[in-house]
Tab-separated table of C-alpha atoms in Angstrom:
chain	number	residue	atom	x	y	z
M	1	ALA	CA	-0.039	-0.010	-0.244
M	2	ARG	CA	2.708	2.458	0.928
M	3	PHE	CA	4.544	1.671	-2.590
M	4	ALA	CA	1.395	2.353	-4.446
M	5	ALA	CA	0.620	5.547	-2.291
M	6	SER	CA	4.121	6.742	-3.056
M	7	SER	CA	3.304	8.203	-6.385
M	8	ILE	CA	1.956	11.732	-8.064
M	9	ASN	CA	-1.689	11.980	-8.530
M	10	TYR	CA	-2.751	8.887	-5.896
M	11	ASN	CA	-6.655	8.998	-5.715
M	12	ARG	CA	-7.920	5.342	-5.037
M	13	SER	CA	-10.497	4.313	-2.713
M	14	LYS	CA	-8.728	0.961	-2.337
M	15	TRP	CA	-4.938	1.120	-2.576
M	16	SER	CA	-4.743	-1.840	-4.710
M	17	GLY	CA	-7.192	-0.186	-7.350
M	18	ARG	CA	-6.520	1.647	-10.394
M	19	ASP	CA	-6.043	5.349	-11.029
M	20	ASN	CA	-3.800	7.840	-13.054
M	21	SER	CA	-1.005	7.965	-10.704
M	22	PHE	CA	2.702	8.021	-11.635
M	23	TYR	CA	6.028	8.087	-10.390
M	24	PRO	CA	8.384	10.591	-12.116
M	25	ILE	CA	11.257	9.889	-13.511
M	26	ARG	CA	13.566	12.603	-14.043
M	27	ASN	CA	17.110	13.487	-15.874
M	28	ASP	CA	19.818	15.560	-14.737
M	29	ALA	CA	18.100	18.778	-14.961
M	30	GLY	CA	15.035	17.656	-12.967
M	31	ASP	CA	12.792	17.211	-15.960
M	32	VAL	CA	10.449	14.192	-16.059
M	33	VAL	CA	11.416	11.941	-18.834
M	34	THR	CA	9.454	8.976	-18.082
M	35	LYS	CA	6.363	8.242	-16.112
M	36	ALA	CA	6.892	4.794	-13.915
M	37	ARG	CA	3.658	2.652	-13.029
M	38	PHE	CA	2.249	0.507	-10.264
M	39	CYS	CA	1.644	-3.110	-10.456
M	40	ASN	CA	0.421	-5.262	-7.832
M	41	SER	CA	1.087	-8.849	-7.945
M	42	GLY	CA	0.231	-9.273	-11.813
M	43	ALA	CA	3.267	-11.535	-12.753
M	44	LYS	CA	2.621	-15.362	-12.744
M	45	ASN	CA	4.901	-17.651	-10.579
M	46	PHE	CA	6.897	-20.251	-12.442
M	47	ARG	CA	7.829	-23.645	-10.575
M	48	LEU	CA	8.525	-27.194	-11.679
M	49	SER	CA	4.893	-28.165	-11.556
M	50	GLN	CA	2.028	-25.911	-12.305
M	51	GLU	CA	0.141	-27.668	-9.358
M	52	GLU	CA	1.608	-25.522	-7.052
M	53	ASP	CA	-0.164	-23.149	-4.897
M	54	THR	CA	0.826	-19.527	-5.216
M	55	TYR	CA	-0.765	-15.981	-4.680
M	56	GLU	CA	-0.029	-14.841	-8.256
M	57	GLY	CA	-1.005	-18.370	-9.999
M	58	THR	CA	1.442	-20.670	-11.377
M	59	LEU	CA	3.070	-21.824	-14.571
M	60	GLN	CA	5.128	-24.506	-15.142
M	61	CYS	CA	8.635	-24.084	-16.171
M	62	SER	CA	11.662	-26.651	-16.036
M	63	SER	CA	14.475	-24.448	-16.721
M	64	ILE	CA	17.568	-24.317	-14.145
M	65	THR	CA	19.583	-21.118	-15.218
M	66	PRO	CA	18.083	-17.435	-15.030
M	67	ILE	CA	18.588	-16.881	-18.647
M	68	GLY	CA	16.491	-20.122	-19.007
M	69	HIS	CA	13.448	-18.916	-17.234
M	70	ALA	CA	13.422	-15.458	-19.164
M	71	ILE	CA	13.700	-17.341	-22.626
M	72	ALA	CA	12.233	-20.863	-22.467
M	73	CYS	CA	9.480	-19.473	-19.582
M	74	PRO	CA	8.498	-15.778	-21.076
M	75	GLY	CA	5.304	-14.194	-18.917
M	76	ARG	CA	3.851	-10.850	-18.936
M	77	ILE	CA	2.647	-8.592	-16.320
M	78	ASN	CA	-0.919	-8.795	-16.443
M	79	ARG	CA	-3.604	-7.212	-14.348
M	80	CYS	CA	-1.825	-4.024	-14.380
M	81	LYS	CA	-2.829	-0.565	-16.120
M	82	LYS	CA	-0.642	0.813	-18.743
M	83	THR	CA	2.138	-2.069	-18.454
M	84	THR	CA	2.753	-1.459	-22.157
M	85	VAL	CA	5.622	0.759	-20.691
M	86	CYS	CA	7.177	-2.237	-20.311
M	87	GLU	CA	7.924	-3.015	-24.165
M	88	SER	CA	11.179	-1.427	-25.168
M	89	GLU	CA	14.499	-1.118	-23.723
M	90	SER	CA	13.135	0.358	-20.253
M	91	CYS	CA	10.731	-1.246	-18.237
M	92	PRO	CA	9.366	1.721	-15.645
M	93	VAL	CA	7.288	-0.181	-13.611
M	94	VAL	CA	7.025	-0.402	-9.880
M	95	TYR	CA	6.381	-3.992	-9.228
M	96	VAL	CA	4.982	-5.694	-5.758
M	97	GLY	CA	4.311	-9.170	-5.236
M	98	HIS	CA	4.768	-12.438	-3.473
M	99	ASN	CA	7.356	-13.870	-6.386
M	100	LEU	CA	10.894	-15.271	-5.499
M	101	ILE	CA	13.608	-13.234	-6.541
M	102	GLY	CA	14.487	-13.626	-10.175
M	103	ASN	CA	10.773	-13.755	-11.540
M	104	GLU	CA	11.482	-10.500	-13.304
M	105	PHE	CA	13.248	-12.493	-15.813
M	106	HIS	CA	10.191	-13.777	-17.042
M	107	TRP	CA	8.676	-10.394	-17.880
M	108	LEU	CA	11.330	-8.045	-18.501
M	109	PRO	CA	11.295	-6.844	-22.114
M	110	PRO	CA	13.763	-8.860	-24.818
M	111	GLU	CA	15.543	-5.303	-25.711
M	112	TYR	CA	16.162	-4.714	-22.110
M	113	LEU	CA	17.394	-8.465	-21.384
M	114	SER	CA	19.299	-8.294	-24.669
M	115	LYS	CA	21.059	-5.014	-23.767
M	116	TRP	CA	21.842	-6.074	-20.285
M	117	TRP	CA	23.605	-9.228	-21.501
M	118	LEU	CA	25.756	-7.493	-24.344
M	119	GLU	CA	26.810	-5.099	-21.502
M	120	ASN	CA	27.740	-7.468	-19.227
M	121	TRP	CA	27.883	-10.994	-20.023
M	122	SER	CA	28.169	-11.603	-23.868
M	123	HIS	CA	31.095	-13.205	-25.312
M	124	ASN	CA	31.684	-11.267	-28.344
M	125	GLY	CA	34.284	-12.233	-30.570
M	126	THR	CA	34.738	-14.468	-33.530
M	127	VAL	CA	32.294	-17.248	-32.006
M	128	GLN	CA	28.795	-16.235	-32.210
M	129	ASP	CA	26.913	-15.682	-28.409
M	130	PRO	CA	24.460	-18.312	-28.525
M	131	ILE	CA	22.552	-16.759	-25.776
M	132	GLU	CA	22.274	-13.293	-27.579
M	133	GLN	CA	20.618	-15.479	-30.495
M	134	HIS	CA	18.204	-17.182	-27.873
M	135	LEU	CA	17.306	-13.661	-26.603
M	136	LYS	CA	16.769	-12.192	-30.209
M	137	SER	CA	14.257	-15.047	-30.604
M	138	LEU	CA	11.821	-13.555	-27.934
M	139	ALA	CA	11.194	-10.488	-30.172
M	140	GLU	CA	10.961	-12.885	-33.641
M	141	THR	CA	10.147	-16.740	-33.684
M	142	TRP	CA	10.313	-17.943	-30.684
M	143	CYS	CA	9.706	-21.685	-31.319
M	144	GLN	CA	11.150	-23.215	-34.582
M	145	SER	CA	9.147	-26.574	-34.425
M	146	GLU	CA	5.952	-24.731	-34.232
M	147	ASN	CA	6.493	-21.323	-36.099
M	148	ALA	CA	5.153	-19.344	-33.019
M	149	ARG	CA	6.386	-16.370	-31.572
M	150	LYS	CA	6.327	-15.899	-27.851
M	151	PRO	CA	3.224	-16.414	-26.140
M	152	ARG	CA	1.418	-13.707	-24.761
M	153	ASP	CA	-0.925	-15.342	-22.273
M	154	PRO	CA	-1.256	-18.325	-20.103
M	155	ARG	CA	-3.267	-20.447	-22.191
M	156	LYS	CA	-0.971	-20.344	-25.334
M	157	TYR	CA	2.113	-20.765	-23.118
M	158	LYS	CA	0.353	-24.066	-21.686
M	159	GLU	CA	-0.523	-25.188	-25.301
M	160	LEU	CA	3.367	-24.534	-26.473
M	161	TYR	CA	5.255	-25.947	-23.222
M	162	GLU	CA	5.812	-29.547	-24.140
M	163	ASN	CA	6.964	-28.864	-27.705
M	164	CYS	CA	8.805	-25.406	-27.297
M	165	SER	CA	9.234	-24.509	-23.571
M	166	VAL	CA	11.174	-27.754	-22.333
M	167	PRO	CA	13.484	-28.355	-25.690
M	168	LEU	CA	14.276	-24.472	-25.334
M	169	ALA	CA	15.027	-24.661	-22.061
M	170	HIS	CA	17.584	-27.518	-22.048
M	171	ARG	CA	19.269	-25.523	-25.217
M	172	VAL	CA	19.733	-22.617	-23.012
M	173	ASP	CA	20.455	-23.868	-20.086
M	174	LYS	CA	23.102	-25.813	-21.808
M	175	ASP	CA	24.725	-23.034	-23.655
M	176	LEU	CA	24.783	-21.098	-20.426
M	177	THR	CA	26.753	-23.660	-18.291
M	178	ASN	CA	28.818	-24.269	-21.110
M	179	ILE	CA	29.705	-20.414	-20.432
M	180	PHE	CA	29.856	-20.318	-16.636
M	181	GLY	CA	30.430	-23.882	-15.775
M	182	ASP	CA	28.105	-27.012	-14.423
M	183	GLU	CA	24.638	-26.679	-12.738
M	184	HIS	CA	25.892	-26.260	-9.497
M	185	VAL	CA	26.990	-22.644	-10.355
M	186	ASN	CA	25.610	-19.765	-8.145
M	187	TRP	CA	23.588	-17.228	-10.195
M	188	SER	CA	24.178	-14.412	-7.770
M	189	ASP	CA	26.391	-12.280	-9.789
M	190	LEU	CA	23.832	-12.503	-12.571
M	191	TYR	CA	21.157	-11.444	-10.171
M	192	ALA	CA	23.375	-8.564	-8.967
M	193	SER	CA	24.256	-7.504	-12.502
M	194	LEU	CA	20.671	-6.856	-14.027
M	195	PRO	CA	19.735	-3.212	-13.774
M	196	VAL	CA	16.847	-3.350	-11.716
M	197	LEU	CA	16.098	-1.865	-8.025
M	198	ARG	CA	14.979	-4.892	-5.955
M	199	THR	CA	13.838	-4.351	-2.117
M	200	THR	CA	12.622	-6.822	0.676
M	201	VAL	CA	12.013	-6.723	4.130
M	202	LEU	CA	13.091	-9.114	6.625
M	203	ARG	CA	11.630	-10.341	9.790
M	204	ASP	CA	12.623	-11.959	13.100
M	205	PRO	CA	12.574	-15.521	12.148
M	206	PHE	CA	10.925	-16.846	15.170
M	207	SER	CA	8.147	-14.210	15.551
M	208	TRP	CA	7.487	-15.048	11.470
M	209	LEU	CA	7.578	-18.840	12.474
M	210	VAL	CA	4.291	-18.021	14.793
M	211	SER	CA	2.528	-15.888	12.252
M	212	LYS	CA	3.499	-18.778	9.491
M	213	PHE	CA	1.893	-21.150	11.618
M	214	PHE	CA	-1.246	-19.913	12.937
M	215	TRP	CA	-1.775	-18.088	9.472
M	216	HIS	CA	-1.774	-21.792	7.655
M	217	TYR	CA	-3.112	-23.475	10.149
M	218	HIS	CA	-6.338	-21.644	10.020
M	219	GLN	CA	-6.614	-21.348	6.174
M	220	THR	CA	-6.482	-25.122	5.640
M	221	ASP	CA	-8.893	-27.977	7.269
M	222	TYR	CA	-5.433	-29.398	8.198
M	223	ASN	CA	-6.186	-28.516	12.263
M	224	GLN	CA	-9.540	-30.537	11.690
M	225	ASN	CA	-7.840	-33.854	11.625
M	226	HIS	CA	-4.019	-33.050	13.073
M	227	ASN	CA	-3.553	-31.951	16.650
M	228	ILE	CA	-0.133	-30.308	15.656
M	229	THR	CA	1.166	-27.950	18.158
M	230	CYS	CA	3.596	-24.934	18.042
M	231	SER	CA	5.108	-26.462	20.768
M	232	ASP	CA	5.899	-29.878	19.299
M	233	ILE	CA	9.795	-29.307	18.149
M	234	GLU	CA	10.079	-33.221	16.952
M	235	THR	CA	7.069	-32.938	14.552
M	236	ALA	CA	7.687	-29.388	13.546
M	237	THR	CA	11.271	-30.874	12.366
M	238	ALA	CA	10.610	-33.972	11.552
M	239	ARG	CA	13.068	-35.361	8.603
M	240	MET	CA	11.367	-36.206	5.668
M	241	ASP	CA	11.834	-35.829	1.807
M	242	TYR	CA	9.397	-32.593	1.421
M	243	ARG	CA	10.487	-31.666	-1.990
M	244	ASN	CA	7.255	-32.619	-3.433
M	245	VAL	CA	5.218	-31.625	-0.490
M	246	SER	CA	3.210	-28.062	0.031
M	247	MET	CA	5.357	-25.583	1.671
M	248	LYS	CA	2.180	-24.368	3.519
M	249	ASP	CA	0.385	-27.380	5.314
M	250	PRO	CA	1.130	-26.838	8.929
M	251	GLY	CA	1.736	-30.635	9.124
M	252	ILE	CA	4.708	-32.884	9.895
M	253	GLY	CA	8.037	-30.981	9.297
M	254	TRP	CA	6.692	-27.333	9.237
M	255	VAL	CA	9.057	-25.454	10.785
M	256	SER	CA	11.843	-26.761	8.053
M	257	ARG	CA	9.381	-26.688	5.052
M	258	TYR	CA	8.547	-22.850	6.050
M	259	SER	CA	12.108	-21.947	6.323
M	260	MET	CA	12.735	-23.346	2.707
M	261	SER	CA	9.739	-21.264	1.407
M	262	TYR	CA	11.458	-18.242	2.925
M	263	ILE	CA	15.261	-19.139	1.892
M	264	ALA	CA	13.948	-19.736	-1.781
M	265	HIS	CA	12.373	-16.298	-2.172
M	266	LEU	CA	15.813	-15.148	-1.442
M	267	CYS	CA	17.316	-17.583	-3.627
M	268	GLY	CA	15.550	-17.612	-6.552
M	269	GLU	CA	13.054	-19.574	-8.867
M	270	GLU	CA	15.792	-21.416	-10.890
M	271	CYS	CA	17.354	-22.620	-7.385
M	272	LEU	CA	13.818	-24.008	-6.208
M	273	ILE	CA	13.736	-25.828	-9.481
M	274	ARG	CA	17.416	-27.122	-8.953
M	275	TRP	CA	16.648	-28.297	-5.306
M	276	LYS	CA	13.543	-29.728	-6.170
M	277	ASN	CA	15.901	-31.899	-8.951
M	278	GLY	CA	17.862	-32.557	-6.169
M	279	MET	CA	21.021	-30.621	-8.508
M	280	ILE	CA	21.643	-28.449	-5.349
M	281	GLY	CA	21.289	-28.915	-1.114
M	282	LEU	CA	20.690	-26.629	1.317
M	283	PRO	CA	24.334	-25.380	1.597
M	284	GLU	CA	24.052	-24.052	-1.929
M	285	LEU	CA	20.680	-22.402	-1.185
M	286	GLU	CA	21.624	-20.681	1.677
M	287	HIS	CA	25.130	-19.384	-0.173
M	288	GLN	CA	23.261	-18.196	-3.268
M	289	SER	CA	20.551	-16.488	-0.940
M	290	GLU	CA	23.200	-14.977	0.969
M	291	GLN	CA	24.869	-13.609	-1.879
M	292	ASN	CA	21.563	-12.329	-3.186
M	293	LEU	CA	21.216	-10.191	0.063
M	294	ARG	CA	24.311	-9.083	0.046
M	295	HIS	CA	24.519	-7.525	-3.714
M	296	ALA	CA	21.097	-7.976	-5.677
M	297	PHE	CA	18.838	-5.718	-3.430
M	298	ALA	CA	19.106	-2.044	-3.394
M	299	VAL	CA	17.181	-1.763	-0.162
M	300	VAL	CA	17.210	-4.605	2.607
M	301	GLY	CA	14.687	-3.333	5.367
M	302	LEU	CA	13.320	-4.934	8.585
M	303	LEU	CA	9.882	-5.110	9.603
M	304	ASN	CA	10.221	-3.806	13.077
M	305	GLU	CA	11.682	-0.598	11.488
M	306	THR	CA	9.507	-0.259	8.807
M	307	ASP	CA	9.853	4.103	9.319
M	308	SER	CA	13.278	3.603	8.383
M	309	TYR	CA	12.944	1.306	5.441
M	310	TYR	CA	10.593	3.863	3.688
M	311	SER	CA	13.521	6.335	4.256
M	312	MET	CA	15.760	4.290	2.746
M	313	ILE	CA	13.527	3.551	-0.260
M	314	SER	CA	13.117	7.423	-0.682
M	315	THR	CA	16.652	8.099	-0.394
M	316	ARG	CA	17.957	5.040	-2.435
M	317	ILE	CA	15.037	5.344	-5.246
M	318	GLN	CA	14.584	9.033	-6.318
M	319	TYR	CA	11.302	8.596	-8.039
M	320	ILE	CA	9.517	6.775	-4.773
M	321	ASP	CA	8.110	9.364	-2.268
M	322	THR	CA	7.498	7.854	0.697
M	323	SER	CA	6.402	11.123	2.565
M	324	LEU	CA	3.428	11.168	-0.053
M	325	ASN	CA	-0.153	10.278	1.102
M	326	GLN	CA	1.103	8.419	4.894
M	327	ASN	CA	-2.563	7.900	5.693
M	328	VAL	CA	-2.680	5.177	3.044
M	329	SER	CA	-1.741	1.629	4.581
M	330	GLY	CA	-2.985	-1.961	3.641
M	331	SER	CA	-4.948	-4.267	5.313
M	332	LYS	CA	-4.189	-6.327	8.361
M	333	HIS	CA	-2.328	-9.631	8.425
M	334	SER	CA	-2.438	-9.898	12.219
M	335	THR	CA	-1.964	-13.440	13.778
M	336	GLY	CA	-4.518	-12.397	16.185
M	337	LYS	CA	-4.076	-12.261	20.296
M	338	SER	CA	-5.856	-15.409	20.979
M	339	ASP	CA	-4.533	-17.439	24.440
M	340	ALA	CA	-2.939	-20.247	22.295
M	341	VAL	CA	-1.086	-17.363	19.969
M	342	LEU	CA	0.188	-15.319	23.087
M	343	GLN	CA	1.515	-18.713	24.269
M	344	CYS	CA	3.322	-19.731	20.989
M	345	GLN	CA	4.753	-15.819	20.619
M	346	SER	CA	6.370	-16.316	24.652
M	347	LEU	CA	7.802	-19.937	23.871
M	348	TYR	CA	9.412	-18.668	20.190
M	349	GLN	CA	11.161	-15.820	22.327
M	350	ASP	CA	12.299	-17.756	25.176
M	351	PRO	CA	16.112	-18.557	24.325
M	352	THR	CA	16.416	-22.163	25.589
M	353	PHE	CA	13.397	-22.981	23.099
M	354	GLN	CA	15.256	-21.235	20.342
M	355	LYS	CA	18.474	-22.830	20.782
M	356	LYS	CA	16.410	-26.249	21.009
M	357	LEU	CA	14.631	-25.517	17.985
M	358	LEU	CA	17.853	-23.810	15.691
M	359	SER	CA	19.487	-27.384	16.846
M	360	ALA	CA	16.648	-29.423	15.648
M	361	SER	CA	16.002	-27.914	11.757
M	362	ASP	CA	19.318	-27.385	9.736
M	363	GLU	CA	16.877	-25.644	7.015
M	364	PHE	CA	15.613	-22.763	10.338
M	365	ALA	CA	19.589	-22.586	11.332
M	366	ALA	CA	20.009	-21.775	7.602
M	367	LEU	CA	17.639	-19.111	7.818
M	368	ASP	CA	18.471	-17.557	11.077
M	369	ARG	CA	21.811	-16.945	9.667
M	370	LEU	CA	20.496	-15.637	6.470
M	371	ILE	CA	18.199	-13.140	8.615
M	372	LYS	CA	21.447	-12.001	10.647
M	373	VAL	CA	23.158	-11.271	7.447
M	374	GLY	CA	20.094	-9.168	6.363
M	375	ILE	CA	20.595	-7.275	9.270
M	376	SER	CA	23.828	-6.454	8.624
M	377	VAL	CA	23.085	-5.423	5.326
M	378	ASN	CA	20.447	-3.124	6.488
M	379	ARG	CA	22.668	-1.626	8.974
M	380	PHE	CA	25.446	-0.844	6.156
M	381	GLN	CA	23.042	0.402	3.514
M	382	GLN	CA	21.709	2.918	6.190
M	383	GLU	CA	25.157	4.044	6.894
M	384	GLU	CA	25.895	4.593	3.337
M	385	LEU	CA	22.575	6.370	2.854
M	386	ASN	CA	23.099	8.560	5.728
M	387	ALA	CA	26.582	9.222	4.137
M	388	CYS	CA	25.010	10.339	0.908
M	389	ASN	CA	22.561	12.458	2.812
M	390	ALA	CA	24.919	14.163	4.785
M	391	GLY	CA	27.405	14.950	1.724
């Protein structure tokens, strides 16, 4: 809500609605040269199986590289007004959603991605760059076997998935790994080099677990058939192969599954697919997530310091003015204040219980370390931005 309201001409009865608001992108002389537009949850998520339940909806993708996702699994920003501005070498869109890092590869314009690739990664010379050729196909004939252009809607994408997306993903992934190394490569440098300004807000992992538990516990009928409690560490951290198990059900191993879901958001869509394919494990996910936190986010905020976060946004991203329309706020996602909730919140702040939980779940311990990294990044960014303001 605060991002939507941090724009010129904001005039909505509901923050997620539509109006003629925009974000003024100015040149060095202060003149508005481009108007960026707001978009809320308009991009589909891409997973190994389209049956996975996600907020924005799910499409299937088999690629194990970020570039493979861009080329073999193209998407669009839907349900957002005036997104035609995102059809050239620039893409002035302020996008918010529940998507994993890297989702932007699906909907950034081909010209934008081609320019980025040529300026940062292209292996120019006497040998033709295969990735450059693949990126050109996004604006030309995307699928040679079907003589088809890039699909512009989910229905057409699903029709072409097996005959076009799957073989194309294999070719692009092979070409990319020939350049960078085998499938275990860490793609954080690629994410960091993409000229987009990403932000994220991190939360104390113990407090987050309690909210996550009760949110999904009451959103599903699981609690009608199972007596799962937040205090049962053995059940919460039970070892199991949950690569193909829902990340949302508050059942056996819920702490480890929720933690992996959080880590995946910091690691990337291709990262999640490689893990589900058994190509990488928790150490690789944690390492790429850590590098993404350190280098791929323009602003890392903390939920308990939201005022500071909004101030950092306005300082780092000059066309987003978070001082505007401060009366606008989003709907509450509170866990509530029932006795059960309060008891769990108290328990999860107990140092002895925290230590036991961290020892019982490798996944949650990895998430805890990543949140600590995020806090250190936040402190560094605050110092950097304060120095800019002082200068």
